CSV table of C-alpha atoms in Angstrom, one decimal:
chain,number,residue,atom,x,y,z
C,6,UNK,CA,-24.9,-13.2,45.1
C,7,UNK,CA,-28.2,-13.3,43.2
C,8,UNK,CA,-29.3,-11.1,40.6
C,9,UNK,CA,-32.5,-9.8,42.9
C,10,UNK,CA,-29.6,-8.0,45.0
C,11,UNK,CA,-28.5,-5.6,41.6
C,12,UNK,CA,-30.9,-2.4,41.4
C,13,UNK,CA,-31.1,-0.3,38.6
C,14,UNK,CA,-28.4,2.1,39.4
C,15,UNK,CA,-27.3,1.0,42.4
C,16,UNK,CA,-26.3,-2.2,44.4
C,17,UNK,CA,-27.2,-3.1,48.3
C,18,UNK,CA,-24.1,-3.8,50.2
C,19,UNK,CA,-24.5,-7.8,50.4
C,20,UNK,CA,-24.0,-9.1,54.0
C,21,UNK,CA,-22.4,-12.4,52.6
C,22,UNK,CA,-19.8,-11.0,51.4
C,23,UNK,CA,-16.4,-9.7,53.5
C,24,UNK,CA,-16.0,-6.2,53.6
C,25,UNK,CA,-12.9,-6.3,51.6
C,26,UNK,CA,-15.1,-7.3,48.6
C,27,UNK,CA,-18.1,-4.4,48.9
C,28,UNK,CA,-16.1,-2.5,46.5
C,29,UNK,CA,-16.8,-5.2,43.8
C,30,UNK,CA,-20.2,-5.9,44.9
C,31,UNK,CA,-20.7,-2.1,44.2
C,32,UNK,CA,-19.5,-1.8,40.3
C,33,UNK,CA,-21.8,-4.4,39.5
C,34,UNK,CA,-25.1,-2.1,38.8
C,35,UNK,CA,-27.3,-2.2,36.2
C,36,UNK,CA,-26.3,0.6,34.5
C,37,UNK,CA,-23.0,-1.1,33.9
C,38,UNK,CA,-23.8,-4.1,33.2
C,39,UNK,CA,-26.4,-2.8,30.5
C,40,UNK,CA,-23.5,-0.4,29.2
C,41,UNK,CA,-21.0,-3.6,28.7
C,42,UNK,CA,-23.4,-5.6,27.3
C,43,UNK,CA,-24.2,-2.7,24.3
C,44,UNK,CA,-20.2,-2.2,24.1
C,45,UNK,CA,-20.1,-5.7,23.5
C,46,UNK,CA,-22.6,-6.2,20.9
C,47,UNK,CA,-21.2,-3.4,19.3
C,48,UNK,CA,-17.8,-5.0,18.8
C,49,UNK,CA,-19.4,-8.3,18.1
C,50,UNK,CA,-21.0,-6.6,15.3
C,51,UNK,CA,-18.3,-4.7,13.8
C,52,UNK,CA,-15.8,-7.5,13.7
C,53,UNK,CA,-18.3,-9.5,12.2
C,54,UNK,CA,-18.8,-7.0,9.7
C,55,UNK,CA,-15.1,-6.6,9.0
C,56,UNK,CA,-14.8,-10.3,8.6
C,57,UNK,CA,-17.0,-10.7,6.1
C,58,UNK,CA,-15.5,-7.7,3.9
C,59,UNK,CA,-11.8,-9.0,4.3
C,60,UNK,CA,-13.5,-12.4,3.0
C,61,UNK,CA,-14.8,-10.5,-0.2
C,62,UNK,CA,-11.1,-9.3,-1.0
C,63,UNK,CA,-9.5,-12.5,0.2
C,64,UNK,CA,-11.7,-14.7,-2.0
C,65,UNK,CA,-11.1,-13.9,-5.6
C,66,UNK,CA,-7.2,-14.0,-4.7
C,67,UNK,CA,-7.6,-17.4,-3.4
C,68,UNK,CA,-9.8,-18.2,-6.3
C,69,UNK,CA,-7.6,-17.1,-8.6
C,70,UNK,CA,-4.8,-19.1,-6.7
C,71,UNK,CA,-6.8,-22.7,-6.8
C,72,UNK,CA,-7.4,-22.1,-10.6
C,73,UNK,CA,-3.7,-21.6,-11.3
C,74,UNK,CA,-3.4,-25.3,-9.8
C,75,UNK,CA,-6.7,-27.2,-12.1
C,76,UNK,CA,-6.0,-28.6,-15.6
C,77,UNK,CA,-8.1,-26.8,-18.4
C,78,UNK,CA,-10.9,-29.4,-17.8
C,79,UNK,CA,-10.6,-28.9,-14.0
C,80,UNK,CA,-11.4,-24.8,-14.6
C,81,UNK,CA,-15.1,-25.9,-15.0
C,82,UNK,CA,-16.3,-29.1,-13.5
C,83,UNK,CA,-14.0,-28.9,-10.5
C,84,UNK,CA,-15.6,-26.2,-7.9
C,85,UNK,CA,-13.2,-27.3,-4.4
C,86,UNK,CA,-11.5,-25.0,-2.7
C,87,UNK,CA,-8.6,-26.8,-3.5
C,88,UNK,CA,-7.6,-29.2,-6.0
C,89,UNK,CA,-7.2,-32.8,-5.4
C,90,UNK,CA,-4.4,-33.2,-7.9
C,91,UNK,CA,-2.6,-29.8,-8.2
C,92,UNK,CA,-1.3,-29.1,-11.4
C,93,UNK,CA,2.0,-26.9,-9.7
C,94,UNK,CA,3.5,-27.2,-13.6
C,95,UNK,CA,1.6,-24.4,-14.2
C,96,UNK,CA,3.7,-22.0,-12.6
C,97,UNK,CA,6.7,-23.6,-14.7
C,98,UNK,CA,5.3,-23.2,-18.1
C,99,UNK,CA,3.8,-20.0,-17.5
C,100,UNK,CA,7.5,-18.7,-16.6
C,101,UNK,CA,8.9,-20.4,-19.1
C,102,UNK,CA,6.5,-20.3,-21.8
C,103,UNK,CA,5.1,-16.8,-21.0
C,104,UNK,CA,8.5,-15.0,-20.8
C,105,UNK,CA,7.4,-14.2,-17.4
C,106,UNK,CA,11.3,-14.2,-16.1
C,107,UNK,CA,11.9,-11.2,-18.4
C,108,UNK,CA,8.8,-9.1,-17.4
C,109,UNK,CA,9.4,-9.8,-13.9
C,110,UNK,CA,13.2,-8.9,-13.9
C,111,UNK,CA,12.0,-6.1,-15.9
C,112,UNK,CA,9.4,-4.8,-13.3
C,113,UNK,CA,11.9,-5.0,-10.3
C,114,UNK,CA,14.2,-2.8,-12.2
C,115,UNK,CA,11.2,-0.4,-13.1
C,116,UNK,CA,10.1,-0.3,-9.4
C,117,UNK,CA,13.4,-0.3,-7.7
C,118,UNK,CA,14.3,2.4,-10.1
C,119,UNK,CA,11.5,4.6,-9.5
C,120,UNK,CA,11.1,4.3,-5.9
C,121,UNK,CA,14.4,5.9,-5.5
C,122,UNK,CA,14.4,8.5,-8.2
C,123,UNK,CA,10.5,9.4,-5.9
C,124,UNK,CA,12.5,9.4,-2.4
C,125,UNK,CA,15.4,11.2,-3.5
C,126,UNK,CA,13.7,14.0,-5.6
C,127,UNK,CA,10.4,14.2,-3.3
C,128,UNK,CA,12.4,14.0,0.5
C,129,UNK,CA,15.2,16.9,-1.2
C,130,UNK,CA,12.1,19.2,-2.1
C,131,UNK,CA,9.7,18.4,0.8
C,132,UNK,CA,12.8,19.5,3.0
C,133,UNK,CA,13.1,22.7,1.2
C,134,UNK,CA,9.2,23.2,1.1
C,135,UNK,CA,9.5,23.0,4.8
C,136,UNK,CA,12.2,24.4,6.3
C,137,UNK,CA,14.1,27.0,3.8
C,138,UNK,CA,12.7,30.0,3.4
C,139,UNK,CA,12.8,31.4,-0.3
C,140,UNK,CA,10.8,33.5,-2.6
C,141,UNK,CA,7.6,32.0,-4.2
C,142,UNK,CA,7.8,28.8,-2.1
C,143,UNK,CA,4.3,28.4,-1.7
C,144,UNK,CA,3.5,28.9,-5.1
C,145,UNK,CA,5.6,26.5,-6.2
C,146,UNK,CA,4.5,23.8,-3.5
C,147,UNK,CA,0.9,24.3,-4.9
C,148,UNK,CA,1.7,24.1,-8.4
C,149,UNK,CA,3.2,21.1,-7.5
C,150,UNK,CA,-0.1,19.9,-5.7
C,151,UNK,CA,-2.3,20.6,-9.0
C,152,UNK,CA,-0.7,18.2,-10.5
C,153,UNK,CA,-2.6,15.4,-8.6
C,154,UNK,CA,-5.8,16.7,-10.0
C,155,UNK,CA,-4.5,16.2,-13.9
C,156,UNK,CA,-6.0,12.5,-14.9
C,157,UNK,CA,-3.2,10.0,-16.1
C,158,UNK,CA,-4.8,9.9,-19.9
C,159,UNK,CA,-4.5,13.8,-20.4
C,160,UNK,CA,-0.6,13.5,-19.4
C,161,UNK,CA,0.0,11.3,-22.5
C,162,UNK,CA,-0.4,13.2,-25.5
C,163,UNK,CA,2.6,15.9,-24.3
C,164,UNK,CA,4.6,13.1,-22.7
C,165,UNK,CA,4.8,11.1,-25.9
C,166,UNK,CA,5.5,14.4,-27.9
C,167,UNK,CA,8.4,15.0,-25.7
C,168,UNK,CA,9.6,11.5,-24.9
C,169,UNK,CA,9.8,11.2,-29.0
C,170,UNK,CA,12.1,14.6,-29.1
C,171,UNK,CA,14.3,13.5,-26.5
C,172,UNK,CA,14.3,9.8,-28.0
C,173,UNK,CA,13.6,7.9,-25.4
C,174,UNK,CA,10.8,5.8,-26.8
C,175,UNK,CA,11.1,1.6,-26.0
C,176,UNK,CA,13.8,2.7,-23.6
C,177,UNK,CA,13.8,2.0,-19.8
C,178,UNK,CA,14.7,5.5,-18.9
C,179,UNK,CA,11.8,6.5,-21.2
C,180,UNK,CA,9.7,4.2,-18.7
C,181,UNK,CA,11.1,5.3,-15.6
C,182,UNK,CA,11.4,9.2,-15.8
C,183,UNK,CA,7.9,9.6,-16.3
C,184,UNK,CA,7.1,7.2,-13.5
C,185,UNK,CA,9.3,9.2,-11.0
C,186,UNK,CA,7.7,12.6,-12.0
C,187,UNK,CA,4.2,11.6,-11.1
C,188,UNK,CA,5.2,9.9,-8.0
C,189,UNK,CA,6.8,13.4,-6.6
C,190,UNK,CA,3.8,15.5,-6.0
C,191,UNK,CA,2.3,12.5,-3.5
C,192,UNK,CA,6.2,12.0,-1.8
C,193,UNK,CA,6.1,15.8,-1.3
C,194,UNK,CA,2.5,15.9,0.2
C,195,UNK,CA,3.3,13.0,2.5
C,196,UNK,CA,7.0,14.3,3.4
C,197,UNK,CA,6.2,17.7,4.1
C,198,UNK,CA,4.2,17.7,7.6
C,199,UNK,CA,7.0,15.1,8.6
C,200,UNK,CA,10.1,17.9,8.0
C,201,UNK,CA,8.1,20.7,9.5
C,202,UNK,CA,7.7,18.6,12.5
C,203,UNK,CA,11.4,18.3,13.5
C,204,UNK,CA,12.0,20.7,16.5
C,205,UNK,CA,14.8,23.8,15.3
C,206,UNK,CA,17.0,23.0,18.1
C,207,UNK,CA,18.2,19.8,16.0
C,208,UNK,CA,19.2,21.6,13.3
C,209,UNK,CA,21.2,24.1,15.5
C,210,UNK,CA,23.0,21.2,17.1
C,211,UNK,CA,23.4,19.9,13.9
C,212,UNK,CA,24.9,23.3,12.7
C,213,UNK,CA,27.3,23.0,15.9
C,214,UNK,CA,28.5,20.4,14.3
C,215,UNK,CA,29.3,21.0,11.1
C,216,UNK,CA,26.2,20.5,9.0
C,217,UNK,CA,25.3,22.0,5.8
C,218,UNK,CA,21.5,22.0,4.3
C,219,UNK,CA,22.5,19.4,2.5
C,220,UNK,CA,23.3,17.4,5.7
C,221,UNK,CA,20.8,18.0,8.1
C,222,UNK,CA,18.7,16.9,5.3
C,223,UNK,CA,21.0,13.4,5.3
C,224,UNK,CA,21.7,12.8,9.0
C,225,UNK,CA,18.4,14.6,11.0
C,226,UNK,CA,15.6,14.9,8.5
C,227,UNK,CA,15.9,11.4,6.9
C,228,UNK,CA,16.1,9.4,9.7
C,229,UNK,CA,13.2,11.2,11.7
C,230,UNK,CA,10.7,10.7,8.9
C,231,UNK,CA,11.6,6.9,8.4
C,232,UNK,CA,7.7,6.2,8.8
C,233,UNK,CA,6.7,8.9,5.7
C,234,UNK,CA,9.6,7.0,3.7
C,235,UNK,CA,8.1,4.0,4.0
C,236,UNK,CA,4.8,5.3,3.4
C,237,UNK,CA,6.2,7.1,-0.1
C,238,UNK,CA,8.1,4.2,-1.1
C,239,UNK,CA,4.7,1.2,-0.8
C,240,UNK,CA,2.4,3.9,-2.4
C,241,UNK,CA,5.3,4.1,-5.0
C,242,UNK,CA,5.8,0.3,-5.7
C,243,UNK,CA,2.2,-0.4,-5.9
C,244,UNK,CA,1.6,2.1,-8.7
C,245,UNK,CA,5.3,1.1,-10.5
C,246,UNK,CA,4.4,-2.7,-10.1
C,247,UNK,CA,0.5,-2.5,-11.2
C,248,UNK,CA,1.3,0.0,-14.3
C,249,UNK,CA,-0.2,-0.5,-17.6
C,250,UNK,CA,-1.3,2.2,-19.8
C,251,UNK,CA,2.0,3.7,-19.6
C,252,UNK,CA,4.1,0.9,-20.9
C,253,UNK,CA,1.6,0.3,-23.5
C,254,UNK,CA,1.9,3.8,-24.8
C,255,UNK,CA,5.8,3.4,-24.5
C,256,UNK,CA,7.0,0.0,-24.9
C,257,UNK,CA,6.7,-2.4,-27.8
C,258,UNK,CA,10.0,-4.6,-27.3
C,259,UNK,CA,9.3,-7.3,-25.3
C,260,UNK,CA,12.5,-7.8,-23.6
C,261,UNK,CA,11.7,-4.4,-21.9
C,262,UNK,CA,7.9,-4.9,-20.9
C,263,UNK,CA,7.2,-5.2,-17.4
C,264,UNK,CA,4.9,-7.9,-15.8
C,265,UNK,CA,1.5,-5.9,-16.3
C,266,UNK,CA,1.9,-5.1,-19.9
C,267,UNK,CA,3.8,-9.1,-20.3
C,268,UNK,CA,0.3,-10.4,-18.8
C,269,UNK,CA,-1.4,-9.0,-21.2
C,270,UNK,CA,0.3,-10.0,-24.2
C,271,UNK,CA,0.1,-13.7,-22.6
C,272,UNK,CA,-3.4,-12.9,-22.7
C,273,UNK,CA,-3.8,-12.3,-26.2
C,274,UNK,CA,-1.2,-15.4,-27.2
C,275,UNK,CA,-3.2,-17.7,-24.9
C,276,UNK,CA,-6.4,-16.9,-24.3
C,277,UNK,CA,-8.1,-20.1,-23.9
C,278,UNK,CA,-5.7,-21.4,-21.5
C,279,UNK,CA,-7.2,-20.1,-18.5
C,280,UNK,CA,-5.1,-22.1,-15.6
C,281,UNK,CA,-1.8,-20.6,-17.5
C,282,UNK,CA,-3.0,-17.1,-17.1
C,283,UNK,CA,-4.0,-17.4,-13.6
C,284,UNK,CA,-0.5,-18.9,-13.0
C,285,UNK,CA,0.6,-15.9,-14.7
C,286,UNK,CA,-1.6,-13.4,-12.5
C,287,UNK,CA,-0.7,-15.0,-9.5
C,288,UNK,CA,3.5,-14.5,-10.3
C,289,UNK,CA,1.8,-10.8,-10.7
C,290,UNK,CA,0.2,-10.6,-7.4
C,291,UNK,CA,2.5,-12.5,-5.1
C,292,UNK,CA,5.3,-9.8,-4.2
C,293,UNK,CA,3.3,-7.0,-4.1
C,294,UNK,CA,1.4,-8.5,-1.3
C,295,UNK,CA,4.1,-9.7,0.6
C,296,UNK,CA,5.5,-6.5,0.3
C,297,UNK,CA,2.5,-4.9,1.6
C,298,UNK,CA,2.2,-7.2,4.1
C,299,UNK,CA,5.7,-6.4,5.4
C,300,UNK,CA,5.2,-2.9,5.4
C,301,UNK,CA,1.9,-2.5,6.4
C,302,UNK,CA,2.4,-1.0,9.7
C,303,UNK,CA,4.1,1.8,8.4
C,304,UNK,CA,0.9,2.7,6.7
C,305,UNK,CA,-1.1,4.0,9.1
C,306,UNK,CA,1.8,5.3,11.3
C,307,UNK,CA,3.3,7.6,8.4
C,308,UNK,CA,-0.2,8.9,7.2
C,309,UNK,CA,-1.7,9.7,10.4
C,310,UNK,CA,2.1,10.9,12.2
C,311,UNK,CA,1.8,13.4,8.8
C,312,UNK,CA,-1.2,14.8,9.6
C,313,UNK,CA,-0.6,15.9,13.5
C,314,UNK,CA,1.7,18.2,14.5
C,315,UNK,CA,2.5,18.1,18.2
């Protein structure tokens, strides 16, 4: 078949072929072939174009990764992608030295804490927002939506006023609390859509059954808005796990910093030492992006499942 036999808009039957292969012959016009073409220079160029941004964010991670592994020296003569003789001590002494195993410790607690203080709280009142019906509930659902549009630095004047009344200053609940309350107006923005999407004949059977509020809640709403959950809960430990003005304003003991505010006093105690505090940011880094990587398909599930309603 030669390329004289395509028209522009329309092929001529070819008498080489069988007749059980015309069919073919015919989708080959130029039209098509111009459209595929175009389709596939588009794709060519968007993937290209996504490649080179994910290699913009990958880069200074892997940077900081191979200069966790140089000597002090190494940090400015030695430009390879990888070292020739890692220094993998690094990650020892900056544990070790660095009190890392404290602040880490610490920030699991903070996180772990937090993201089931926001799930608990945010899932019970999303559920209500949703599906009771009770005087002033939009009201209340906004008010609660304002709060996103109050910056974190004009929070901290009241909150250390009141965190000093109720004495919880250099305390882990003192950390904690605050962290959950500002994580509840996002849980109940994501959660909501989810719980008004659940069709009314589940909670009657639910009701045949024997279920209070308080149970459907448990054993229909949970388990439906898994995605949402998921979606709360990795918003949740990204902000718990990358905090920093917080714990500065509240924490000064050491043995309850968490890993962000324990980098930074590594920091000021060793400065100069630059392959120690890249050992240090990596220990920082590392499980949030694995658990971002684990999760990440939940992401764009439970935010876009939110916003339809079918």
């Amino acid at each position: 078949m030669s390329i004289n036999t395509i028209e522009k808009g329309k092929a001529r039957p070819d008498p080489l072929l069988p007749e059980g292969f015309q069919p073919l012959r015919e989708g080959l016009t130029y039209e098509r072939i111009r459209r595929r073409a175009r389709n596939s220079f588009k794709s060519i160029l968007s993937h290209s174009f996504l490649i080179l941004v994910s290699i913009t964010c990958l880069f200074p991670l892997w940077w900081m990764f191979v200069s966790s592994l140089k000597t002090q020296q190494g940090i400015f003569t030695d430009m390879s992608f990888f070292p020739a003789h890692p220094e993998w001590s690094n990650f020892v002494t900056a544990w070790t030295k660095g009190h890392f195993e404290t602040y880490f410790v610490n920030s699991v607690i903070y996180t772990t804490c937090t993201i089931a203080g926001v799930l608990f709280i945010s899932s019970l009142a999303a559920y209500a927002f949703a599906r009771l019906q009770f005087y002033g509930k939009n009201v209340l659902y906004f008010m609660f939506l304002a709060t996103l549009m109050i910056p974190v630095p004009g929070q901290f004047i009241p909150l250390y006023v009141l965190l000093i009344k109720m004495r919880l200053v250099n305390t882990m609940p003192g950390y904690i609390l605050p962290q959950v309350n500002g994580g509840l107006a996002l849980g109940i923005f994501i959660l909501k859509p989810f719980f008004e999407r659940i069709p009314k004949d589940l909670e009657d059977a639910a009701r045949i059954d024997g279920c209070g509020k308080f149970g459907i809640w448990w054993n229909v709403a949970m388990p439906l808005a898994k995605p949402a959950l998921a979606v709360v809960g990795i918003f949740t430990a990204l902000a718990v796990w990358n905090e920093y003005l917080l714990a500065m304003l509240v924490l000064s003991d050491r043995s309850l910093m968490p890993l962000q505010r324990g980098l930074m006093v590594f920091q000021g105690a060793h400065l100069t030492q630059y392959p120690l505090l890249m050992a240090g940011m990596t220990i920082s880094v590392v499980p949030i992006i694995v658990v971002y990587l684990f999760f990440q398909k939940h992401i764009i599930k439970g935010v876009t499942a939110g916003a339809l309603k079918g």
